[in-house]
Short mmCIF file of C-alpha atoms in Angstrom, two decimals:
data_model
loop_
_atom_site.label_atom_id
_atom_site.label_comp_id
_atom_site.label_asym_id
_atom_site.label_seq_id
_atom_site.Cartn_x
_atom_site.Cartn_y
_atom_site.Cartn_z
CA MET N 1 9.07 -68.92 31.17
CA ALA N 2 9.95 -64.86 30.27
CA SER N 3 6.88 -63.26 28.33
CA ALA N 4 8.28 -61.83 25.21
CA VAL N 5 8.48 -58.59 24.66
CA THR N 6 7.70 -56.99 20.66
CA PRO N 7 9.34 -54.96 18.52
CA ALA N 8 7.15 -51.62 19.48
CA ARG N 9 6.94 -52.50 22.59
CA ARG N 10 10.45 -51.97 23.01
CA ALA N 11 10.93 -48.73 21.04
CA ALA N 12 7.88 -47.32 23.60
CA VAL N 13 9.88 -48.34 26.14
CA ALA N 14 12.97 -47.59 25.19
CA SER N 15 11.47 -43.29 23.95
CA PRO N 16 10.97 -40.13 25.40
CA ALA N 17 7.00 -39.70 25.99
CA VAL N 18 6.14 -37.57 23.62
CA THR N 19 4.65 -34.56 26.97
CA PRO N 20 1.23 -32.85 25.52
CA SER N 21 3.79 -29.44 26.46
CA ARG N 22 5.98 -31.17 23.50
CA ARG N 23 4.10 -31.72 20.77
CA ALA N 24 2.44 -28.35 21.34
CA ALA N 25 5.67 -26.80 20.46
CA LEU N 26 6.86 -28.51 18.21
CA PRO N 27 5.67 -26.11 15.95
CA TYR N 28 7.04 -23.54 16.72
CA LEU N 29 10.67 -25.10 16.66
CA LEU N 30 9.78 -25.90 13.07
CA ILE N 31 9.57 -22.00 12.34
CA ALA N 32 12.29 -21.31 14.57
CA PRO N 33 14.54 -20.79 11.80
CA ALA N 34 12.34 -18.76 9.38
CA GLY N 35 11.44 -16.45 12.73
CA LEU N 36 14.44 -15.92 13.53
CA LEU N 37 15.88 -14.48 9.74
CA MET N 38 12.72 -12.34 9.49
CA LEU N 39 13.20 -10.93 12.87
CA GLY N 40 16.68 -10.40 12.42
CA PHE N 41 15.93 -8.38 9.04
CA ILE N 42 12.93 -6.85 9.70
CA ALA N 43 13.16 -5.74 13.78
CA TYR N 44 17.76 -4.72 13.42
CA PRO N 45 16.49 -2.00 11.10
CA VAL N 46 13.15 -0.35 12.72
CA LEU N 47 15.49 -0.42 16.39
CA SER N 48 17.94 1.29 14.37
CA VAL N 49 16.06 4.03 12.61
CA PHE N 50 14.31 4.63 15.77
CA PHE N 51 18.02 4.69 17.36
CA TYR N 52 18.92 6.92 15.05
CA SER N 53 15.70 10.30 15.25
CA LEU N 54 17.60 10.62 18.16
CA GLN N 55 20.84 11.35 17.03
CA ASP N 56 22.88 14.19 15.15
CA TYR N 57 24.01 11.78 11.70
CA ASN N 58 25.83 13.14 9.05
CA PRO N 59 28.98 10.62 7.15
CA THR N 60 29.27 14.25 5.23
CA LYS N 61 30.03 16.27 9.16
CA PRO N 62 31.26 13.68 11.27
CA TRP N 63 32.42 17.19 13.88
CA ARG N 64 28.55 17.29 14.40
CA ASN N 65 26.71 13.71 15.02
CA GLY N 66 26.56 12.68 18.28
CA PHE N 67 23.57 11.89 20.17
CA ALA N 68 20.51 14.21 19.94
CA GLY N 69 17.09 13.85 22.11
CA LEU N 70 14.09 14.88 21.01
CA ASP N 71 15.30 17.56 19.16
CA ASN N 72 15.01 16.19 16.06
CA PHE N 73 11.45 15.95 16.20
CA THR N 74 10.93 19.13 18.08
CA ARG N 75 12.51 20.69 14.81
CA ILE N 76 9.88 18.19 12.97
CA LEU N 77 6.44 19.80 14.53
CA THR N 78 8.05 23.68 15.28
CA ASP N 79 10.51 24.37 12.45
CA ASP N 80 10.00 23.00 9.40
CA PRO N 81 6.88 23.74 7.31
CA ARG N 82 7.88 21.34 4.29
CA PHE N 83 7.08 18.52 7.12
CA TRP N 84 3.70 19.87 6.67
CA GLY N 85 3.04 20.38 3.78
CA THR N 86 4.26 17.06 2.41
CA LEU N 87 2.11 15.45 4.10
CA THR N 88 -1.08 17.76 3.72
CA PHE N 89 0.20 16.15 0.29
CA SER N 90 0.55 12.64 1.77
CA LEU N 91 -2.82 12.44 2.55
CA LYS N 92 -4.82 14.14 -0.58
CA TRP N 93 -2.92 11.95 -2.62
CA VAL N 94 -3.73 8.63 0.04
CA VAL N 95 -7.32 9.54 -0.07
CA VAL N 96 -7.80 10.80 -3.95
CA GLU N 97 -6.30 7.54 -4.90
CA VAL N 98 -7.57 5.20 -2.92
CA THR N 99 -11.19 6.18 -2.73
CA LEU N 100 -10.56 6.18 -7.45
CA GLN N 101 -9.11 2.83 -6.85
CA LEU N 102 -11.90 1.40 -4.97
CA LEU N 103 -14.89 2.71 -7.23
CA PHE N 104 -12.62 1.80 -10.63
CA GLY N 105 -11.52 -1.64 -9.11
CA LEU N 106 -15.17 -2.07 -7.56
CA ALA N 107 -17.14 -2.00 -10.71
CA LEU N 108 -15.02 -3.66 -12.93
CA ALA N 109 -14.62 -7.08 -10.27
CA LEU N 110 -18.36 -6.59 -10.96
CA VAL N 111 -18.37 -6.85 -15.21
CA VAL N 112 -15.94 -9.25 -15.18
CA ASN N 113 -17.58 -11.42 -12.64
CA GLN N 114 -20.55 -11.85 -14.99
CA THR N 115 -20.60 -14.75 -17.74
CA PHE N 116 -20.13 -13.08 -21.23
CA ALA N 117 -17.67 -13.91 -24.72
CA GLY N 118 -14.08 -13.35 -24.17
CA ARG N 119 -14.35 -13.37 -20.16
CA ALA N 120 -11.35 -15.04 -19.86
CA LEU N 121 -9.34 -11.86 -21.71
CA GLY N 122 -11.37 -9.42 -20.37
CA ARG N 123 -9.90 -10.27 -16.90
CA ALA N 124 -6.38 -11.24 -17.95
CA LEU N 125 -7.06 -7.97 -20.18
CA VAL N 126 -8.36 -5.56 -16.34
CA PHE N 127 -5.53 -7.79 -14.17
CA SER N 128 -2.35 -7.52 -16.40
CA PRO N 129 -1.59 -3.51 -14.78
CA TRP N 130 -0.56 -4.84 -11.29
CA ALA N 131 1.65 -6.71 -13.11
CA VAL N 132 3.98 -4.30 -14.80
CA SER N 133 6.39 -2.90 -12.29
CA GLY N 134 5.59 0.43 -10.09
CA VAL N 135 9.24 1.90 -12.23
CA LEU N 136 7.93 0.83 -16.10
CA THR N 137 4.57 2.27 -15.02
CA SER N 138 6.31 5.29 -14.59
CA ALA N 139 8.54 4.83 -17.70
CA ILE N 140 5.60 3.84 -19.26
CA TRP N 141 3.94 7.98 -18.07
CA VAL N 142 6.17 9.37 -18.62
CA LEU N 143 6.41 8.96 -22.92
CA LEU N 144 2.48 8.78 -22.71
CA TYR N 145 2.91 12.51 -21.16
CA ASN N 146 5.84 13.50 -23.22
CA SER N 147 5.40 16.81 -24.88
CA GLN N 148 6.53 15.45 -28.52
CA THR N 149 5.69 11.84 -28.97
CA GLY N 150 2.81 11.63 -26.17
CA ILE N 151 -1.09 12.11 -26.03
CA SER N 152 -0.56 16.25 -26.04
CA ARG N 153 0.53 16.09 -29.12
CA TYR N 154 -2.47 14.19 -30.63
CA LEU N 155 -4.49 16.25 -29.56
CA ALA N 156 -3.06 19.07 -30.69
CA ASP N 157 -3.03 17.04 -33.90
CA LEU N 158 -5.93 17.25 -34.12
CA GLY N 159 -6.95 20.33 -32.62
CA THR N 160 -8.02 19.78 -29.20
CA GLY N 161 -4.74 20.84 -28.03
CA THR N 162 -1.36 23.09 -28.13
CA TYR N 163 1.91 21.75 -29.03
CA GLY N 164 4.37 21.48 -26.53
CA THR N 165 2.11 21.14 -23.79
CA SER N 166 3.99 19.57 -20.50
CA TRP N 167 1.63 18.54 -17.94
CA LEU N 168 3.83 17.01 -15.43
CA SER N 169 5.13 20.41 -15.78
CA ASP N 170 2.80 22.57 -15.14
CA THR N 171 0.46 23.35 -11.82
CA SER N 172 -2.74 22.49 -12.29
CA THR N 173 -2.31 19.13 -14.51
CA VAL N 174 0.66 17.41 -12.50
CA PHE N 175 -1.63 16.02 -9.48
CA PRO N 176 -4.12 14.64 -11.96
CA ALA N 177 -2.08 13.70 -14.91
CA ALA N 178 0.44 11.47 -11.91
CA VAL N 179 -3.79 10.73 -10.99
CA VAL N 180 -4.08 8.46 -13.16
CA ALA N 181 -0.81 6.68 -13.92
CA ASP N 182 -1.27 5.33 -10.40
CA LEU N 183 -5.26 4.69 -11.38
CA TRP N 184 -3.78 2.58 -14.62
CA ARG N 185 -1.41 -0.03 -12.10
CA GLY N 186 -3.77 0.22 -8.93
CA VAL N 187 -7.43 -0.67 -9.94
CA PRO N 188 -6.52 -4.16 -10.71
CA PHE N 189 -5.45 -4.35 -7.06
CA PHE N 190 -8.88 -3.35 -5.43
CA ALA N 191 -10.64 -5.52 -8.51
CA ILE N 192 -8.70 -8.87 -8.26
CA LEU N 193 -9.00 -8.88 -4.34
CA ILE N 194 -13.33 -8.32 -4.72
CA LEU N 195 -13.50 -9.97 -7.82
CA ALA N 196 -11.96 -13.49 -5.43
CA ASP N 197 -14.97 -12.52 -2.86
CA LEU N 198 -17.35 -11.73 -5.24
CA GLN N 199 -16.85 -15.52 -6.16
CA SER N 200 -17.70 -17.29 -2.42
CA VAL N 201 -21.07 -15.26 -2.66
CA PRO N 202 -23.98 -18.12 -2.18
CA LYS N 203 -26.16 -17.97 -5.14
CA ASP N 204 -29.29 -18.46 -3.63
CA LEU N 205 -29.36 -15.58 -1.45
CA TYR N 206 -29.58 -14.02 -4.81
CA GLU N 207 -32.24 -16.45 -6.03
CA ALA N 208 -33.79 -16.05 -2.28
CA ALA N 209 -33.37 -12.01 -3.15
CA GLU N 210 -35.00 -12.06 -7.10
CA VAL N 211 -37.68 -14.17 -5.61
CA ASP N 212 -38.76 -12.04 -2.77
CA GLY N 213 -39.23 -8.69 -5.72
CA ALA N 214 -35.22 -7.62 -5.06
CA GLY N 215 -33.74 -4.88 -8.20
CA ARG N 216 -30.18 -5.37 -9.17
CA LEU N 217 -29.73 -2.53 -6.23
CA ARG N 218 -31.62 -3.45 -3.43
CA GLN N 219 -29.17 -6.69 -4.62
CA PHE N 220 -26.24 -5.05 -4.27
CA LEU N 221 -26.97 -2.60 -0.88
CA HIS N 222 -27.79 -5.65 0.93
CA ILE N 223 -26.48 -8.79 -0.26
CA THR N 224 -23.06 -7.29 -3.14
CA LEU N 225 -21.39 -4.40 -0.18
CA PRO N 226 -22.55 -6.58 2.98
CA HIS N 227 -20.46 -9.28 1.87
CA LEU N 228 -17.74 -7.41 0.74
CA ARG N 229 -16.98 -5.44 4.13
CA ASP N 230 -14.12 -7.51 5.45
CA ALA N 231 -12.45 -7.45 1.80
CA ILE N 232 -13.27 -3.85 0.83
CA VAL N 233 -11.90 -2.68 4.46
CA LEU N 234 -8.63 -5.00 4.92
CA SER N 235 -8.25 -3.96 0.39
CA THR N 236 -8.38 -0.03 1.57
CA LEU N 237 -5.88 -0.73 4.07
CA LEU N 238 -3.16 -2.43 2.22
CA ARG N 239 -3.83 -0.15 -0.39
CA ALA N 240 -3.96 3.06 1.56
CA VAL N 241 -0.21 2.14 3.49
CA TRP N 242 1.17 1.40 0.11
CA GLU N 243 -0.36 4.64 -0.65
CA PHE N 244 1.00 6.71 1.66
CA ASN N 245 4.90 5.05 0.91
CA ASN N 246 4.56 5.75 -2.74
CA VAL N 247 8.12 6.90 -4.06
CA ASP N 248 9.03 5.04 -7.27
CA LEU N 249 6.32 6.37 -9.27
CA LEU N 250 6.04 9.71 -8.28
CA TYR N 251 10.46 10.50 -8.36
CA THR N 252 10.12 8.87 -11.73
CA LEU N 253 7.18 10.95 -13.50
CA THR N 254 7.74 14.46 -11.57
CA GLY N 255 10.93 14.48 -9.07
CA GLY N 256 8.50 15.66 -6.81
CA GLY N 257 7.88 18.49 -8.82
CA PRO N 258 6.75 21.48 -10.10
CA ALA N 259 7.88 24.05 -7.20
CA GLY N 260 7.35 21.13 -5.18
CA GLU N 261 3.75 20.19 -5.90
CA THR N 262 4.18 16.65 -6.09
CA THR N 263 6.65 15.51 -3.07
CA THR N 264 5.51 13.14 -0.65
CA LEU N 265 6.76 12.75 2.92
CA PRO N 266 8.89 9.71 1.94
CA LEU N 267 9.76 11.25 -0.78
CA TYR N 268 10.83 14.21 1.44
CA ILE N 269 12.07 11.24 3.65
CA ALA N 270 14.34 9.85 0.31
CA ARG N 271 15.76 14.10 -0.58
CA THR N 272 17.11 14.77 3.49
CA SER N 273 18.57 10.83 3.61
CA VAL N 274 20.29 10.20 0.22
CA ASP N 275 20.67 14.07 -1.30
CA ALA N 276 21.30 15.53 2.19
CA HIS N 277 22.51 12.66 3.98
CA ASP N 278 20.90 14.09 7.18
CA PHE N 279 20.52 10.52 8.55
CA GLY N 280 19.56 11.15 11.60
CA TYR N 281 16.80 14.00 10.97
CA ALA N 282 14.96 11.70 8.46
CA SER N 283 15.16 8.77 10.62
CA ALA N 284 12.84 11.27 12.96
CA LEU N 285 10.19 12.10 9.93
CA THR N 286 10.21 8.33 9.47
CA THR N 287 9.87 7.66 12.43
CA VAL N 288 6.95 10.25 12.71
CA ALA N 289 5.68 8.99 10.14
CA PHE N 290 5.89 5.46 11.29
CA VAL N 291 3.66 6.70 14.23
CA ILE N 292 1.34 8.41 12.17
CA LEU N 293 -0.09 5.39 10.19
CA LEU N 294 -0.21 2.92 12.78
CA PHE N 295 -2.52 5.26 14.27
CA CYS N 296 -4.52 6.14 11.51
CA SER N 297 -4.01 1.63 10.84
CA MET N 298 -5.44 0.98 14.19
CA VAL N 299 -8.89 3.64 14.22
CA TYR N 300 -9.90 2.21 10.70
CA LEU N 301 -9.60 -1.46 11.46
CA ARG N 302 -11.92 0.26 15.04
CA LEU N 303 -14.41 1.96 13.02
CA SER N 304 -14.55 -0.63 10.61
CA LYS N 305 -15.10 -3.51 12.78
CA PHE N 306 -13.03 -5.95 10.90
CA GLY N 307 -13.21 -9.21 11.14
CA GLY N 308 -16.97 -8.57 12.94
CA ASP N 309 -20.46 -9.21 12.00
CA GLY N 310 -21.03 -5.18 11.30
CA LYS N 311 -23.33 -4.39 13.58
#
């Protein structure tokens, strides 16, 4: 008498065995389509920039196009004073903006982390500038800095200013004015990330510190800051890269002026490519900027020991 074969047994015999290697490869197969799309949209533009950085490519002067080798990079390092000027201003802009945004963002996060009446509304007001686009932020501050209808006009009406003063046209005031405008939008970024990490600090640590007689300052230095270290490192790195590549706000506010005072390296690259149509040289500038950001990011993560125990 033949033994009965159950449906489960029959299915197991008919279907091929699922080996551990196949099971391990399944997640990668599922994300492969999205990964290929991302590779196409990211890798191709990056490789194109590297390729054109070795070319003389200007669509308006096709007779000059061709392989240039390292000539574009030699020109950047030895024969382009504007590169060094814009790079210096970019570094100054990043250091000032990231430092101030971190300090104000940390202060705001500590405030809205407390319990008080209207805390939800306070958090919404603090975080709302981050939801505004860069171009709209620029438009708001252009109106605020308008010499006829903006802040300077109201200060002049109060007797503390001069009529017709344009802070964005004066070389002595354009940098602070641009810094304040970008602070308005950048501070909430730090406040959001730091607040999220603050809420994960165990309350038991503060209670134990109070029992041991530690005051607010010692609790902040020995409990809060160490717990926020990775969040601060990550947020400052991301914001530094974004500020270095900042184009929309400065372009809308000042256009890089007056007299090139607020021209960053990315803004110089944009003008070289879009206005001068020198895409080969602009690609070389972009490659140099990429190398600078990559090197600085690696050094910063190494020195900050991101993801480690902080020792």
